[in-house]
């Protein structure tokens, strides 16, 4: 990314002059919706008075702007793309880009060779920034993009020490609130069906489960934990395994709504009533949660806000360059329905 000449006004100086946040200046520059007309005029006046030239405009004049960002899916298991989470995120990102004039390009990167090809593609100026989702622990692609100084934002993170800019949901707090809800209902043998534990989000949801039990003076037993891959089939299989180990289970937290739907099917096949015998909670709050029988209590992820925040961070990095990594963690909400 090009650097500004000494003495040239920055985005922060424009924001201070207009008495708004730098994100508001970014939205005005990109002609995004949701900015009051009076605020838009104030920002435009500040831009004129300071002589600010947005980096994106300069790139466009130089003929080096692609007007496109890449959404890179790094999930190696193709079945995951059929899950609601992926389509909902793609929709929210597309909605957030609607008024920017920037195209969203979808690409799959699942091997070392594909990583290298994509890096060369992105460094060739074919995209202005990169959005990454479903990044597993140890994936080097975020580091490769950072070293190439390509504006990059992750959905989620690889670990608690992630330094690349990311937007995430409060997975620990969401899982903790779900298990606390089960405990308040008098449930005492509570199991959890995790996602793949090489995903940091799955590990955080497991941690929230363990923390809630510890706060209630209960110990988490390894035999009350089963792993899934977020699919309904893996939820059915995990629930059956858990019942073989603990026939007295009376509560379950599943790491996704799809997994929870599979668990509900396994409980029904075993002749267990929900919620009378076993209460079940999912994670996500997609439309599926209202189509299960009974309707699913779940932890709502703020998908729309996640999409908007990812695009906001990416546009800021595209305009100003990566002067600092930005980390955003958004709140989750427990939505109580008939399954508890």
Short mmCIF file of C-alpha atoms in Angstrom, two decimals:
data_model
loop_
_atom_site.label_atom_id
_atom_site.label_comp_id
_atom_site.label_asym_id
_atom_site.label_seq_id
_atom_site.Cartn_x
_atom_site.Cartn_y
_atom_site.Cartn_z
CA UNK A 1 0.00 0.00 0.00
CA UNK A 2 1.22 3.50 -0.78
CA UNK A 3 2.38 5.71 2.09
CA UNK A 4 1.28 9.32 2.55
CA UNK A 5 3.79 12.15 2.06
CA UNK A 6 4.86 13.90 5.28
CA UNK A 7 2.47 16.68 6.17
CA UNK A 8 -0.43 15.23 4.17
CA UNK A 9 -3.63 15.08 6.28
CA UNK A 10 -4.66 11.66 7.55
CA UNK A 11 -8.06 10.04 7.94
CA UNK A 12 -7.80 10.61 11.72
CA UNK A 13 -7.21 14.34 11.20
CA UNK A 14 -10.27 14.58 8.96
CA UNK A 15 -12.31 12.76 11.61
CA UNK A 16 -11.09 15.10 14.35
CA UNK A 17 -11.77 18.17 12.20
CA UNK A 18 -15.32 17.00 11.46
CA UNK A 19 -15.79 15.79 15.07
CA UNK A 20 -16.76 12.27 14.03
CA UNK A 21 -15.16 8.82 14.18
CA UNK A 22 -12.75 7.60 11.50
CA UNK A 23 -15.29 4.92 10.58
CA UNK A 24 -17.81 7.63 9.69
CA UNK A 25 -15.23 9.33 7.46
CA UNK A 26 -14.61 5.96 5.81
CA UNK A 27 -18.32 5.48 5.10
CA UNK A 28 -18.63 8.97 3.62
CA UNK A 29 -15.61 8.42 1.37
CA UNK A 30 -17.09 5.13 0.15
CA UNK A 31 -20.57 6.67 -0.25
CA UNK A 32 -22.00 4.05 2.12
CA UNK A 33 -25.54 4.19 3.46
CA UNK A 34 -26.44 4.94 7.07
CA UNK A 35 -24.78 8.36 7.40
CA UNK A 36 -26.92 11.39 8.25
CA UNK A 37 -26.85 14.11 5.59
CA UNK A 38 -25.62 16.73 8.06
CA UNK A 39 -22.76 14.44 9.09
CA UNK A 40 -21.92 13.69 5.47
CA UNK A 41 -21.70 17.43 4.71
CA UNK A 42 -19.47 18.01 7.74
CA UNK A 43 -17.06 15.30 6.64
CA UNK A 44 -16.97 16.53 3.05
CA UNK A 45 -16.29 20.06 4.30
CA UNK A 46 -13.42 18.77 6.45
CA UNK A 47 -11.98 16.88 3.48
CA UNK A 48 -12.06 20.04 1.35
CA UNK A 49 -10.63 22.31 4.05
CA UNK A 50 -7.74 19.95 4.87
CA UNK A 51 -7.07 18.93 1.28
CA UNK A 52 -7.38 15.25 2.14
CA UNK A 53 -6.99 12.76 -0.74
CA UNK A 54 -8.31 9.26 0.10
CA UNK A 55 -5.88 6.50 -0.68
CA UNK A 56 -8.49 4.57 -2.65
CA UNK A 57 -9.13 7.56 -4.87
CA UNK A 58 -5.40 7.96 -5.50
CA UNK A 59 -5.13 4.30 -6.41
CA UNK A 60 -8.07 4.63 -8.76
CA UNK A 61 -6.51 7.62 -10.51
CA UNK A 62 -3.32 5.64 -10.89
CA UNK A 63 -5.26 2.86 -12.55
CA UNK A 64 -4.34 0.40 -9.79
CA UNK A 65 -7.70 -0.10 -8.09
CA UNK A 66 -9.46 -3.40 -8.70
CA UNK A 67 -12.77 -2.42 -7.04
CA UNK A 68 -13.00 -5.99 -5.75
CA UNK A 69 -12.31 -7.86 -2.53
CA UNK A 70 -11.83 -11.60 -2.20
CA UNK A 71 -13.74 -13.75 0.28
CA UNK A 72 -11.45 -16.73 0.81
CA UNK A 73 -12.96 -19.95 2.17
CA UNK A 74 -10.28 -22.15 3.71
CA UNK A 75 -12.52 -25.00 4.93
CA UNK A 76 -11.04 -28.28 3.60
CA UNK A 77 -14.29 -30.22 3.97
CA UNK A 78 -16.63 -29.26 1.12
CA UNK A 79 -19.67 -30.39 3.13
CA UNK A 80 -19.28 -27.38 5.39
CA UNK A 81 -20.31 -25.05 2.56
CA UNK A 82 -23.83 -26.50 2.74
CA UNK A 83 -24.20 -25.30 6.34
CA UNK A 84 -26.31 -22.15 6.95
CA UNK A 85 -23.43 -20.25 8.57
CA UNK A 86 -21.54 -19.91 5.29
CA UNK A 87 -24.47 -18.67 3.21
CA UNK A 88 -25.53 -16.23 5.94
CA UNK A 89 -22.05 -14.73 6.21
CA UNK A 90 -21.73 -14.38 2.42
CA UNK A 91 -25.10 -12.63 2.33
CA UNK A 92 -24.19 -10.22 5.15
CA UNK A 93 -20.87 -9.32 3.51
CA UNK A 94 -22.57 -8.75 0.16
CA UNK A 95 -25.16 -6.52 1.82
CA UNK A 96 -22.44 -4.49 3.54
CA UNK A 97 -20.73 -3.88 0.18
CA UNK A 98 -23.92 -2.91 -1.67
CA UNK A 99 -23.32 0.85 -1.73
CA UNK A 100 -19.54 0.81 -2.13
CA UNK A 101 -19.23 -0.18 -5.78
CA UNK A 102 -16.88 -3.00 -4.74
CA UNK A 103 -17.42 -6.56 -5.95
CA UNK A 104 -17.17 -9.60 -3.67
CA UNK A 105 -15.23 -12.46 -5.26
CA UNK A 106 -15.49 -15.92 -3.71
CA UNK A 107 -12.53 -18.29 -3.89
CA UNK A 108 -11.53 -21.58 -2.24
CA UNK A 109 -8.04 -22.08 -0.83
CA UNK A 110 -7.45 -25.52 0.69
CA UNK A 111 -3.86 -26.56 -0.03
CA UNK A 112 -0.34 -25.11 -0.03
CA UNK A 113 -0.38 -24.84 -3.81
CA UNK A 114 -3.71 -23.00 -3.74
CA UNK A 115 -2.41 -20.65 -1.04
CA UNK A 116 0.59 -19.71 -3.14
CA UNK A 117 -1.51 -19.23 -6.29
CA UNK A 118 -3.96 -17.00 -4.42
CA UNK A 119 -1.14 -14.95 -2.89
CA UNK A 120 0.31 -14.31 -6.34
CA UNK A 121 -3.16 -13.45 -7.66
CA UNK A 122 -3.82 -10.97 -4.84
CA UNK A 123 -0.35 -9.39 -5.02
CA UNK A 124 -0.94 -8.85 -8.75
CA UNK A 125 -3.49 -6.14 -7.91
CA UNK A 126 -6.55 -8.17 -8.88
CA UNK A 127 -8.20 -7.51 -5.50
CA UNK A 128 -7.94 -4.57 -3.11
CA UNK A 129 -8.38 -6.60 0.06
CA UNK A 130 -9.02 -10.07 1.46
CA UNK A 131 -11.66 -11.48 3.81
CA UNK A 132 -10.87 -14.87 5.35
CA UNK A 133 -13.30 -17.26 6.98
CA UNK A 134 -13.11 -20.74 8.55
CA UNK A 135 -9.39 -20.38 9.24
CA UNK A 136 -8.10 -23.38 11.19
CA UNK A 137 -5.27 -23.37 13.71
CA UNK A 138 -1.87 -23.27 12.04
CA UNK A 139 -3.11 -21.98 8.67
CA UNK A 140 -0.27 -19.79 7.31
CA UNK A 141 -2.38 -17.82 4.82
CA UNK A 142 -3.12 -14.85 7.13
CA UNK A 143 0.63 -14.54 7.82
CA UNK A 144 1.43 -14.71 4.10
CA UNK A 145 -1.07 -11.95 3.36
CA UNK A 146 0.22 -9.81 6.24
CA UNK A 147 3.82 -10.16 5.03
CA UNK A 148 2.67 -9.09 1.56
CA UNK A 149 1.00 -6.02 3.15
CA UNK A 150 -2.37 -6.96 1.69
CA UNK A 151 -5.36 -5.53 3.65
CA UNK A 152 -6.87 -8.57 5.38
CA UNK A 153 -9.66 -9.22 7.89
CA UNK A 154 -10.46 -12.61 9.43
CA UNK A 155 -13.84 -13.91 10.47
CA UNK A 156 -12.89 -15.40 13.82
CA UNK A 157 -9.26 -16.08 14.71
CA UNK A 158 -6.74 -18.89 14.85
CA UNK A 159 -5.89 -18.44 18.54
CA UNK A 160 -6.10 -16.02 21.44
CA UNK A 161 -2.81 -14.47 20.22
CA UNK A 162 -4.10 -13.60 16.74
CA UNK A 163 -2.57 -10.36 15.45
CA UNK A 164 -4.19 -10.03 12.01
CA UNK A 165 -7.34 -7.89 12.08
CA UNK A 166 -10.44 -9.93 12.88
CA UNK A 167 -14.12 -9.79 13.78
CA UNK A 168 -15.44 -12.46 16.11
CA UNK A 169 -18.45 -13.24 18.28
CA UNK A 170 -18.20 -13.73 22.04
CA UNK A 171 -18.15 -17.51 21.84
CA UNK A 172 -17.04 -18.00 25.44
CA UNK A 173 -19.73 -15.73 26.85
CA UNK A 174 -22.41 -17.21 24.60
CA UNK A 175 -21.68 -20.78 25.65
CA UNK A 176 -21.39 -19.76 29.30
CA UNK A 177 -24.82 -18.07 29.24
CA UNK A 178 -26.37 -21.15 27.58
CA UNK A 179 -25.06 -23.58 30.19
CA UNK A 180 -25.98 -21.17 33.01
CA UNK A 181 -29.54 -21.19 31.65
CA UNK A 182 -29.61 -25.00 31.82
CA UNK A 183 -28.24 -24.94 35.37
CA UNK A 184 -30.89 -22.45 36.50
CA UNK A 185 -33.50 -24.91 35.25
CA UNK A 186 -32.11 -27.58 37.55
CA UNK A 187 -30.18 -29.56 34.92
CA UNK A 188 -27.13 -31.21 36.43
CA UNK A 189 -25.79 -33.77 33.92
CA UNK A 190 -25.02 -31.40 31.06
CA UNK A 191 -23.11 -32.56 27.99
CA UNK A 192 -21.71 -30.59 25.07
CA UNK A 193 -21.20 -31.39 21.40
CA UNK A 194 -18.28 -29.29 20.20
CA UNK A 195 -17.25 -28.24 16.73
CA UNK A 196 -13.83 -29.21 15.27
CA UNK A 197 -11.37 -28.28 18.00
CA UNK A 198 -8.77 -26.97 15.55
CA UNK A 199 -11.16 -24.03 15.17
CA UNK A 200 -10.68 -21.43 17.89
CA UNK A 201 -14.42 -20.69 18.00
CA UNK A 202 -15.11 -24.33 18.88
CA UNK A 203 -12.48 -24.26 21.62
CA UNK A 204 -13.96 -21.05 23.02
CA UNK A 205 -17.47 -22.56 23.16
CA UNK A 206 -16.04 -25.55 25.01
CA UNK A 207 -14.31 -23.19 27.41
CA UNK A 208 -17.55 -21.30 28.07
CA UNK A 209 -19.27 -24.61 28.84
CA UNK A 210 -16.52 -25.54 31.30
CA UNK A 211 -16.53 -22.11 32.94
CA UNK A 212 -20.29 -22.20 33.57
CA UNK A 213 -20.03 -25.61 35.22
CA UNK A 214 -17.09 -24.47 37.36
CA UNK A 215 -18.99 -21.37 38.53
CA UNK A 216 -21.78 -23.73 39.68
CA UNK A 217 -19.30 -25.91 41.56
CA UNK A 218 -19.54 -28.75 39.03
CA UNK A 219 -16.66 -30.48 37.27
CA UNK A 220 -16.66 -31.02 33.51
CA UNK A 221 -16.04 -34.67 32.64
CA UNK A 222 -14.32 -35.63 29.35
CA UNK A 223 -16.98 -38.30 28.86
CA UNK A 224 -19.64 -35.55 28.68
CA UNK A 225 -17.86 -33.97 25.69
CA UNK A 226 -18.24 -35.23 22.10
CA UNK A 227 -16.88 -33.61 18.95
CA UNK A 228 -18.77 -32.86 15.72
CA UNK A 229 -17.98 -31.17 12.42
CA UNK A 230 -21.01 -28.82 12.66
CA UNK A 231 -23.18 -31.13 10.49
CA UNK A 232 -26.49 -32.73 11.48
CA UNK A 233 -25.12 -36.24 10.92
CA UNK A 234 -22.22 -35.61 13.29
CA UNK A 235 -24.70 -34.20 15.83
CA UNK A 236 -26.77 -37.40 15.66
CA UNK A 237 -23.68 -39.55 16.05
CA UNK A 238 -22.26 -37.49 18.93
CA UNK A 239 -25.56 -37.49 20.82
CA UNK A 240 -25.83 -41.28 20.52
CA UNK A 241 -22.27 -41.66 21.83
CA UNK A 242 -22.98 -39.39 24.78
CA UNK A 243 -26.07 -41.39 25.77
CA UNK A 244 -24.12 -44.62 25.68
CA UNK A 245 -21.71 -43.12 28.23
CA UNK A 246 -24.27 -41.18 30.33
CA UNK A 247 -27.90 -42.33 30.04
CA UNK A 248 -28.76 -39.75 32.72
CA UNK A 249 -27.88 -36.69 30.60
CA UNK A 250 -30.53 -33.99 31.11
CA UNK A 251 -29.01 -31.07 29.18
CA UNK A 252 -26.97 -30.55 26.00
CA UNK A 253 -25.18 -27.57 24.46
CA UNK A 254 -24.42 -28.10 20.76
CA UNK A 255 -21.86 -25.96 18.94
CA UNK A 256 -24.23 -25.07 16.08
CA UNK A 257 -27.93 -25.14 15.26
CA UNK A 258 -27.33 -27.81 12.62
CA UNK A 259 -25.52 -30.01 15.13
CA UNK A 260 -28.32 -29.42 17.64
CA UNK A 261 -30.90 -30.46 15.04
CA UNK A 262 -29.03 -33.76 14.63
CA UNK A 263 -28.97 -34.18 18.41
CA UNK A 264 -32.75 -33.66 18.55
CA UNK A 265 -33.20 -36.45 15.99
CA UNK A 266 -31.02 -38.80 18.07
CA UNK A 267 -32.98 -37.98 21.22
CA UNK A 268 -36.26 -38.62 19.46
CA UNK A 269 -34.96 -41.97 18.17
CA UNK A 270 -33.93 -42.88 21.73
CA UNK A 271 -37.42 -42.09 23.05
CA UNK A 272 -36.25 -39.03 25.04
CA UNK A 273 -38.60 -36.07 25.31
CA UNK A 274 -37.31 -32.53 24.75
CA UNK A 275 -37.30 -30.59 27.00
CA UNK A 276 -38.97 -32.79 29.64
CA UNK A 277 -36.15 -35.37 29.74
CA UNK A 278 -33.33 -33.49 28.02
CA UNK A 279 -33.03 -29.76 27.29
CA UNK A 280 -31.10 -28.79 24.14
CA UNK A 281 -29.43 -25.52 23.15
CA UNK A 282 -27.80 -24.71 19.80
CA UNK A 283 -25.54 -21.90 18.61
CA UNK A 284 -26.11 -19.40 15.72
CA UNK A 285 -29.89 -18.72 15.57
CA UNK A 286 -30.47 -19.37 11.89
CA UNK A 287 -33.96 -20.01 10.47
CA UNK A 288 -33.37 -23.74 11.11
CA UNK A 289 -33.75 -23.07 14.85
CA UNK A 290 -37.41 -22.18 14.34
CA UNK A 291 -38.14 -25.20 12.13
CA UNK A 292 -37.02 -27.93 14.52
CA UNK A 293 -39.48 -29.82 16.72
CA UNK A 294 -39.51 -28.40 19.33
CA UNK A 295 -38.19 -25.00 18.30
CA UNK A 296 -34.59 -24.60 19.36
CA UNK A 297 -33.24 -22.43 22.15
CA UNK A 298 -29.96 -21.07 20.78
CA UNK A 299 -27.17 -18.53 21.14
CA UNK A 300 -27.66 -15.84 18.51
CA UNK A 301 -24.60 -14.65 16.63
CA UNK A 302 -24.97 -11.08 15.24
CA UNK A 303 -24.37 -12.09 11.62
CA UNK A 304 -25.39 -8.74 10.08
CA UNK A 305 -23.13 -6.84 12.49
CA UNK A 306 -20.27 -9.24 11.80
CA UNK A 307 -20.53 -8.60 8.05
CA UNK A 308 -20.68 -4.83 8.48
CA UNK A 309 -17.76 -4.80 10.91
CA UNK A 310 -15.58 -6.93 8.62
CA UNK A 311 -16.22 -4.65 5.65
CA UNK A 312 -15.64 -1.52 7.76
CA UNK A 313 -12.26 -2.78 9.00
CA UNK A 314 -11.22 -3.89 5.52
CA UNK A 315 -12.13 -0.55 3.92
CA UNK A 316 -10.18 1.28 6.59
CA UNK A 317 -7.10 -0.84 5.93
CA UNK A 318 -7.50 -0.36 2.18
CA UNK A 319 -7.63 3.42 2.64
CA UNK A 320 -4.99 4.00 5.27
CA UNK A 321 -2.77 0.95 5.22
CA UNK A 322 -2.32 -1.34 8.21
CA UNK A 323 -1.09 1.10 10.86
CA UNK A 324 -2.47 -1.20 13.60
CA UNK A 325 -4.31 -4.49 13.84
CA UNK A 326 -7.95 -4.09 14.77
CA UNK A 327 -9.82 -6.70 16.81
CA UNK A 328 -13.62 -6.63 17.23
CA UNK A 329 -15.57 -9.05 19.43
CA UNK A 330 -19.36 -8.73 19.22
CA UNK A 331 -21.88 -9.78 21.84
CA UNK A 332 -24.04 -12.87 21.52
CA UNK A 333 -27.57 -13.30 22.89
CA UNK A 334 -29.40 -16.34 24.29
CA UNK A 335 -32.75 -16.81 22.54
CA UNK A 336 -35.03 -19.06 24.61
CA UNK A 337 -37.56 -21.29 22.83
CA UNK A 338 -39.33 -24.59 23.51
CA UNK A 339 -36.30 -26.94 23.53
CA UNK A 340 -35.42 -25.77 27.05
#
